[in-house]
C-alpha cells in the first residue's frame, strides 16, 4: 500500500521498551525465525510511539491516557482464577465447530474440534508455530503493515500466542470457529487505568488463512470483568484465498475502564468474498483499524460495524479499503449510537489504483446522538486514480426522529420505551446481517440490557 | 365523549385553529370536511397530542377528563386513535413487534392482562383477514416501502387491533382505489358501535358514501363555518368549496 500518514514525533513508551528485551530473551528459543520480525517491529514502534493528536489519523482520538499509564506485559502476570468463569458467559458451546478460550492472550481451553473436516487446523498460534512452522511462517506478520501502525508494530514485537485457523483448498467449515479473549488483571476493582498503578497489557495475535475456494466463519470475542483496567491490543491477520468465503466478526464488550486498540489486516484473492463485522460496545478508549486489500479481480467485501458509546467513552474506527484490481465491489456500513458525553469517530479511506477500473465502492456511516453532549466525527477519504469507477459515500449524524417517536406514542407506547424501540431498530440493521443466530441473539440481548425498558422490548422479539 | 370549546392552536407562531367548537357523543360519526390547508390535520394532530402544536386558548374534554393535560401515549391508552394522513415509516421495526408493544402498553394501562405471542397473533390475523391484508405484513417494517393504499389499510388494521373509543381518521381515503376503499370502509363500519365515536376527516365526499356520517362540519381557515347532516356533504360535492369564499366575503 502506498499511503503514508505524516507522523509527528510521539513519545516512545519507555516502560514497554524496557520490557521488550526480557520478553524477547524468554520467547526467542521457541521460534528463532521470528526474532528479526520482532526486532523490526519494535524498531518501528520505537520510531512511532503512541500517536498524539497531531497525527492526522488520530486527530480526534486522544491516546494520552495510554501514553501516561505504566503497563506490564501480560506474560509476567500469574493467570488469575476468574478467567474460565468470565469466558463461560460468552460460550456458544455446541453451536460452534471449535471454541477456544484465551486468558491474557494465552490459550487456556479448546472445546470441540473433533468433527473438523480433514486438513483444517484450529489451534493456538504458539502451538502452530511449533507444529506447522512453515505454514505460519509463510503468512504471519506478512499481511500486517507496520508503517503508520504503531499498535500493530507493538503487537508484532510481542507475538506470543493467539488464534490460528487454516482451512485448506475447497474445504468448508460449517459451524463458526469462536475464540474468546478474556483480559483479566485479577483486580476487579481496578478503577481508572491511568491512576498511577501499573496495568496489564496484552497483545493477542490471530492468523486466519483460507485456501482457494475454502469457506469458514471465524468470530472473536473480547471480554473482561466489569471495572478492570487494562490495555488489550489485538491484531488479526487474514488471508482470503481465491474464490474463498470468510465471515469474520469481532465482538468487543470489555470493561468501561479498559483501553482497546485493535487491528484487522486482510488481503483477498480473486473472486473471493470477505465480510468483517466490528461490534464495539465501548470501553474507555477504543480504536479499531480495519485494513483491507483487494488483490484480485471480481472480489466482494463487506465491512460492517456497530459502535455504542456511553459515559465519556471514545470509539474510533478507521477503515482502509485498497482496490488494486478491476471489477471489485466493496461495501462499508457502519452505525454508531452515542449517549452521554461519548465520542464516535469514523474515518473511511478508499484507495482505488489506476488499473482498478469498474470498481464499485460504497461507504455509509450513520450516527445517532442520544444527548447534546455526545459527538461524532465522521470523514470519508477517497483517493481514486482510475477513471471508470463508482464510489459513493454518505454520512449522517442525527437524533431520534421526532415523527417516528410521535407515531409510536399515538399507539400508546410511552416515550422511554418508544425511544428504546427506535434505538434498537437503528442498531438492528447491522445486527441482523450476522449469519449466526446465537450471535445475533447475544447482540440483541446486549442491546436490551443497555436500553431503558429493554426488558419490555425483549418479550416482543419472537 | 368529546367536547371541544373555542380551541385555538398555533405552530411556530402561526395560528391555525382559530376557535373550534365541536360536541361528539358516543356512537356518533362526525365528518370534518374542508379545503386543503383549512386545518383539518392540525385539529387531528392536536387531539392526538402532537407537541409541535401549541394550544393557546380553549379546552378539550374527553370522557370527563382534560385531554390537553395528557401526553400522546396516555391519550392513546385512554382510547384515542389517530389514523394518520401520512403514516410514518419506521425501518427496522416489524409491524407485529410494534403492534404487540402498543397493544400490551394499552392493556397494561387499562389494568388488563397482557396478550402473549399466540393470543396477539390470533387477534392480528383475524383483523387482517377482515381487511383483506396479507399476513406477511406483520413481518415487514412498519410502513416501510408500503404503497399509499397499504399504509392506509395498515392504519385501519392498527385501529381494529387497538379497539379505541374515539377514532380520528385523517384522509383515510386518499391513495385508495375503489376496491381498497370499499374494504377499508367496511372495516371502519364494522367498528361502528354505540360506545365508539368517530371523526372522519376528508377532503372529498367520496368516502362518506361508504361511511355515512351522522354530522358533517365544514372547516375553513381554522374555524367550523357550517354544520349539518350527511346532505351537507352532497351539497359540497355539487358546489365545491368555492361558496366558502363568498361566504367569507359576505361576512
Ligand atoms: N408543522 C407545521 N408547521 C408549519 N405549518 C404547518 C404545520 N402543520 C400545518 N401547518 C400549516 O397549517 C395550515 C393547515 O394545515 P393542515 O392542518 O395540514 O390542513 P388540512 O389538513 O386541512 O389540509 C397549512 O397552512 C399548513 O401549512
Ligand atoms: Mg390534512
Short mmCIF file of N, CA and C in Angstrom, two decimals, chain A residues 346-425:
data_model
loop_
_atom_site.label_atom_id
_atom_site.label_comp_id
_atom_site.label_asym_id
_atom_site.label_seq_id
_atom_site.Cartn_x
_atom_site.Cartn_y
_atom_site.Cartn_z
N UNK A 346 -15.41 8.02 12.92
CA UNK A 346 -15.34 7.09 11.80
C UNK A 346 -14.56 7.75 10.67
N UNK A 347 -13.54 7.05 10.22
CA UNK A 347 -12.78 7.56 9.10
C UNK A 347 -12.66 6.42 8.09
N UNK A 348 -13.17 6.65 6.93
CA UNK A 348 -13.16 5.57 5.94
C UNK A 348 -12.39 5.98 4.70
N UNK A 349 -11.28 5.33 4.50
CA UNK A 349 -10.47 5.67 3.34
C UNK A 349 -10.63 4.60 2.27
N UNK A 350 -10.82 5.07 1.06
CA UNK A 350 -10.89 4.14 -0.07
C UNK A 350 -9.85 4.59 -1.08
N UNK A 351 -8.97 3.67 -1.43
CA UNK A 351 -7.92 3.98 -2.40
C UNK A 351 -8.13 3.10 -3.63
N UNK A 352 -8.30 3.74 -4.76
CA UNK A 352 -8.54 2.99 -5.99
C UNK A 352 -7.35 3.18 -6.93
N UNK A 353 -6.63 2.10 -7.17
CA UNK A 353 -5.46 2.12 -8.04
C UNK A 353 -5.90 2.42 -9.47
N UNK A 354 -5.00 3.00 -10.26
CA UNK A 354 -5.40 3.42 -11.60
C UNK A 354 -5.84 2.27 -12.51
N UNK A 355 -5.39 1.07 -12.18
CA UNK A 355 -5.85 -0.03 -13.04
C UNK A 355 -7.12 -0.71 -12.51
N UNK A 356 -7.61 -0.22 -11.38
CA UNK A 356 -8.81 -0.84 -10.78
C UNK A 356 -10.08 -0.26 -11.38
N UNK A 357 -10.23 -0.43 -12.70
CA UNK A 357 -11.43 0.07 -13.37
C UNK A 357 -12.65 -0.72 -12.93
N UNK A 358 -13.81 -0.10 -13.10
CA UNK A 358 -15.10 -0.73 -12.74
C UNK A 358 -15.17 -1.07 -11.25
N UNK A 359 -14.42 -0.34 -10.47
CA UNK A 359 -14.54 -0.50 -9.01
C UNK A 359 -15.88 0.05 -8.57
N UNK A 360 -16.52 -0.68 -7.67
CA UNK A 360 -17.76 -0.18 -7.08
C UNK A 360 -17.56 -0.15 -5.56
N UNK A 361 -17.34 1.03 -5.02
CA UNK A 361 -17.06 1.14 -3.59
C UNK A 361 -18.14 2.01 -2.95
N UNK A 362 -18.70 1.47 -1.90
CA UNK A 362 -19.80 2.19 -1.26
C UNK A 362 -19.50 2.30 0.23
N UNK A 363 -19.70 3.46 0.77
CA UNK A 363 -19.40 3.66 2.19
C UNK A 363 -20.55 4.41 2.85
N UNK A 364 -21.05 3.86 3.94
CA UNK A 364 -22.14 4.51 4.66
C UNK A 364 -21.79 4.55 6.14
N UNK A 365 -21.97 5.70 6.74
CA UNK A 365 -21.76 5.83 8.19
C UNK A 365 -22.92 6.64 8.76
N UNK A 366 -23.70 5.99 9.63
CA UNK A 366 -24.85 6.68 10.22
C UNK A 366 -24.68 6.73 11.73
N UNK A 367 -24.97 7.88 12.28
CA UNK A 367 -24.80 8.06 13.72
C UNK A 367 -26.04 8.62 14.36
N UNK A 368 -26.32 8.08 15.53
CA UNK A 368 -27.47 8.52 16.30
C UNK A 368 -26.94 9.11 17.60
N UNK A 369 -27.25 10.37 17.82
CA UNK A 369 -26.80 11.02 19.06
C UNK A 369 -27.95 11.04 20.05
N UNK A 370 -27.70 10.52 21.24
CA UNK A 370 -28.77 10.45 22.24
C UNK A 370 -28.70 11.58 23.24
N UNK A 371 -27.66 12.38 23.18
CA UNK A 371 -27.58 13.50 24.11
C UNK A 371 -26.89 14.67 23.43
N UNK A 372 -27.08 15.85 24.00
CA UNK A 372 -26.48 17.05 23.41
C UNK A 372 -24.97 17.07 23.59
N UNK A 373 -24.48 16.32 24.57
CA UNK A 373 -23.03 16.34 24.84
C UNK A 373 -22.28 15.24 24.10
N UNK A 374 -23.01 14.36 23.45
CA UNK A 374 -22.33 13.31 22.67
C UNK A 374 -21.90 13.93 21.34
N UNK A 375 -20.84 13.39 20.77
CA UNK A 375 -20.47 13.92 19.46
C UNK A 375 -19.80 12.89 18.56
N UNK A 376 -19.78 13.24 17.29
CA UNK A 376 -19.30 12.32 16.28
C UNK A 376 -18.44 13.07 15.27
N UNK A 377 -17.33 12.47 14.89
CA UNK A 377 -16.52 12.99 13.80
C UNK A 377 -16.51 11.92 12.72
N UNK A 378 -16.98 12.26 11.56
CA UNK A 378 -17.01 11.25 10.51
C UNK A 378 -16.40 11.83 9.24
N UNK A 379 -15.55 11.03 8.62
CA UNK A 379 -14.80 11.58 7.49
C UNK A 379 -14.54 10.52 6.42
N UNK A 380 -15.09 10.71 5.24
CA UNK A 380 -14.71 9.82 4.14
C UNK A 380 -13.44 10.37 3.48
N UNK A 381 -12.60 9.47 2.98
CA UNK A 381 -11.40 9.92 2.25
C UNK A 381 -11.30 9.06 1.00
N UNK A 382 -11.55 9.66 -0.12
CA UNK A 382 -11.49 8.89 -1.35
C UNK A 382 -10.27 9.31 -2.15
N UNK A 383 -9.46 8.34 -2.52
CA UNK A 383 -8.34 8.63 -3.42
C UNK A 383 -8.50 7.72 -4.62
N UNK A 384 -8.91 8.31 -5.72
CA UNK A 384 -9.30 7.50 -6.87
C UNK A 384 -8.41 7.83 -8.05
N UNK A 385 -7.69 6.82 -8.52
CA UNK A 385 -6.78 7.05 -9.64
C UNK A 385 -7.25 6.37 -10.92
N UNK A 386 -8.37 5.67 -10.87
CA UNK A 386 -8.95 5.08 -12.08
C UNK A 386 -10.10 5.98 -12.52
N UNK A 387 -10.45 5.93 -13.84
CA UNK A 387 -11.48 6.87 -14.25
C UNK A 387 -12.87 6.27 -14.37
N UNK A 388 -12.96 4.95 -14.48
CA UNK A 388 -14.27 4.34 -14.64
C UNK A 388 -14.66 3.60 -13.36
N UNK A 389 -15.03 4.35 -12.35
CA UNK A 389 -15.35 3.74 -11.07
C UNK A 389 -16.63 4.34 -10.51
N UNK A 390 -17.23 3.60 -9.60
CA UNK A 390 -18.40 4.12 -8.89
C UNK A 390 -18.07 4.12 -7.41
N UNK A 391 -17.89 5.30 -6.85
CA UNK A 391 -17.59 5.39 -5.42
C UNK A 391 -18.62 6.30 -4.78
N UNK A 392 -19.34 5.79 -3.82
CA UNK A 392 -20.30 6.64 -3.14
C UNK A 392 -20.02 6.59 -1.64
N UNK A 393 -20.26 7.70 -1.00
CA UNK A 393 -20.15 7.70 0.45
C UNK A 393 -21.22 8.60 1.02
N UNK A 394 -21.69 8.26 2.18
CA UNK A 394 -22.71 9.08 2.83
C UNK A 394 -22.57 8.95 4.33
N UNK A 395 -22.62 10.09 4.99
CA UNK A 395 -22.53 10.07 6.44
C UNK A 395 -23.69 10.89 7.00
N UNK A 396 -24.32 10.39 8.04
CA UNK A 396 -25.37 11.15 8.69
C UNK A 396 -25.14 11.17 10.19
N UNK A 397 -25.52 12.27 10.79
CA UNK A 397 -25.48 12.40 12.24
C UNK A 397 -26.83 12.97 12.63
N UNK A 398 -27.58 12.27 13.44
CA UNK A 398 -28.91 12.79 13.77
C UNK A 398 -29.39 12.33 15.12
N UNK A 399 -30.54 12.89 15.48
CA UNK A 399 -31.19 12.46 16.71
C UNK A 399 -32.32 11.50 16.37
N UNK A 400 -32.95 11.01 17.41
CA UNK A 400 -34.11 10.15 17.20
C UNK A 400 -35.18 10.96 16.47
N UNK A 401 -35.76 10.34 15.45
CA UNK A 401 -36.72 11.03 14.61
C UNK A 401 -38.01 11.35 15.36
N UNK A 402 -38.33 12.65 15.40
CA UNK A 402 -39.48 13.10 16.19
C UNK A 402 -40.80 12.56 15.64
N UNK A 403 -40.90 12.44 14.33
CA UNK A 403 -42.15 11.92 13.75
C UNK A 403 -42.38 10.47 14.14
N UNK A 404 -41.30 9.70 14.09
CA UNK A 404 -41.43 8.29 14.46
C UNK A 404 -41.83 8.17 15.93
N UNK A 405 -41.21 9.01 16.74
CA UNK A 405 -41.50 8.98 18.17
C UNK A 405 -42.97 9.29 18.43
N UNK A 406 -43.47 10.31 17.76
CA UNK A 406 -44.87 10.70 17.93
C UNK A 406 -45.80 9.57 17.48
N UNK A 407 -45.46 8.99 16.35
CA UNK A 407 -46.29 7.90 15.82
C UNK A 407 -46.41 6.76 16.83
N UNK A 408 -45.28 6.39 17.41
CA UNK A 408 -45.30 5.31 18.40
C UNK A 408 -46.12 5.70 19.63
N UNK A 409 -45.99 6.96 20.02
CA UNK A 409 -46.73 7.40 21.21
C UNK A 409 -48.24 7.40 20.96
N UNK A 410 -48.63 7.76 19.74
CA UNK A 410 -50.08 7.74 19.46
C UNK A 410 -50.63 6.33 19.47
N UNK A 411 -49.73 5.33 19.53
CA UNK A 411 -50.21 3.95 19.64
C UNK A 411 -50.13 3.47 21.08
N UNK A 412 -49.90 4.40 22.00
CA UNK A 412 -49.93 4.04 23.41
C UNK A 412 -48.60 3.65 24.01
N UNK A 413 -47.52 3.76 23.21
CA UNK A 413 -46.20 3.38 23.72
C UNK A 413 -45.56 4.59 24.38
N UNK A 414 -45.12 4.42 25.62
CA UNK A 414 -44.58 5.58 26.35
C UNK A 414 -43.26 6.03 25.75
N UNK A 415 -42.89 7.26 26.06
CA UNK A 415 -41.73 7.90 25.45
C UNK A 415 -40.44 7.09 25.62
N UNK A 416 -40.20 6.61 26.84
CA UNK A 416 -38.95 5.90 27.11
C UNK A 416 -38.87 4.62 26.27
N UNK A 417 -39.97 3.88 26.28
CA UNK A 417 -39.99 2.63 25.51
C UNK A 417 -39.89 2.92 24.02
N UNK A 418 -40.59 3.97 23.59
CA UNK A 418 -40.57 4.31 22.16
C UNK A 418 -39.15 4.66 21.72
N UNK A 419 -38.46 5.42 22.54
CA UNK A 419 -37.07 5.77 22.20
C UNK A 419 -36.21 4.51 22.13
N UNK A 420 -36.36 3.65 23.12
CA UNK A 420 -35.58 2.42 23.13
C UNK A 420 -35.87 1.58 21.88
N UNK A 421 -37.13 1.54 21.53
CA UNK A 421 -37.52 0.76 20.36
C UNK A 421 -36.84 1.30 19.09
N UNK A 422 -36.79 2.61 18.99
CA UNK A 422 -36.18 3.22 17.79
C UNK A 422 -34.66 3.03 17.78
N UNK A 423 -34.05 3.08 18.95
CA UNK A 423 -32.60 2.85 19.04
C UNK A 423 -32.30 1.40 18.67
N UNK A 424 -33.13 0.52 19.20
CA UNK A 424 -32.96 -0.90 18.91
C UNK A 424 -33.06 -1.16 17.40
N UNK A 425 -34.03 -0.50 16.79
CA UNK A 425 -34.22 -0.69 15.35
C UNK A 425 -33.03 -0.16 14.56
#
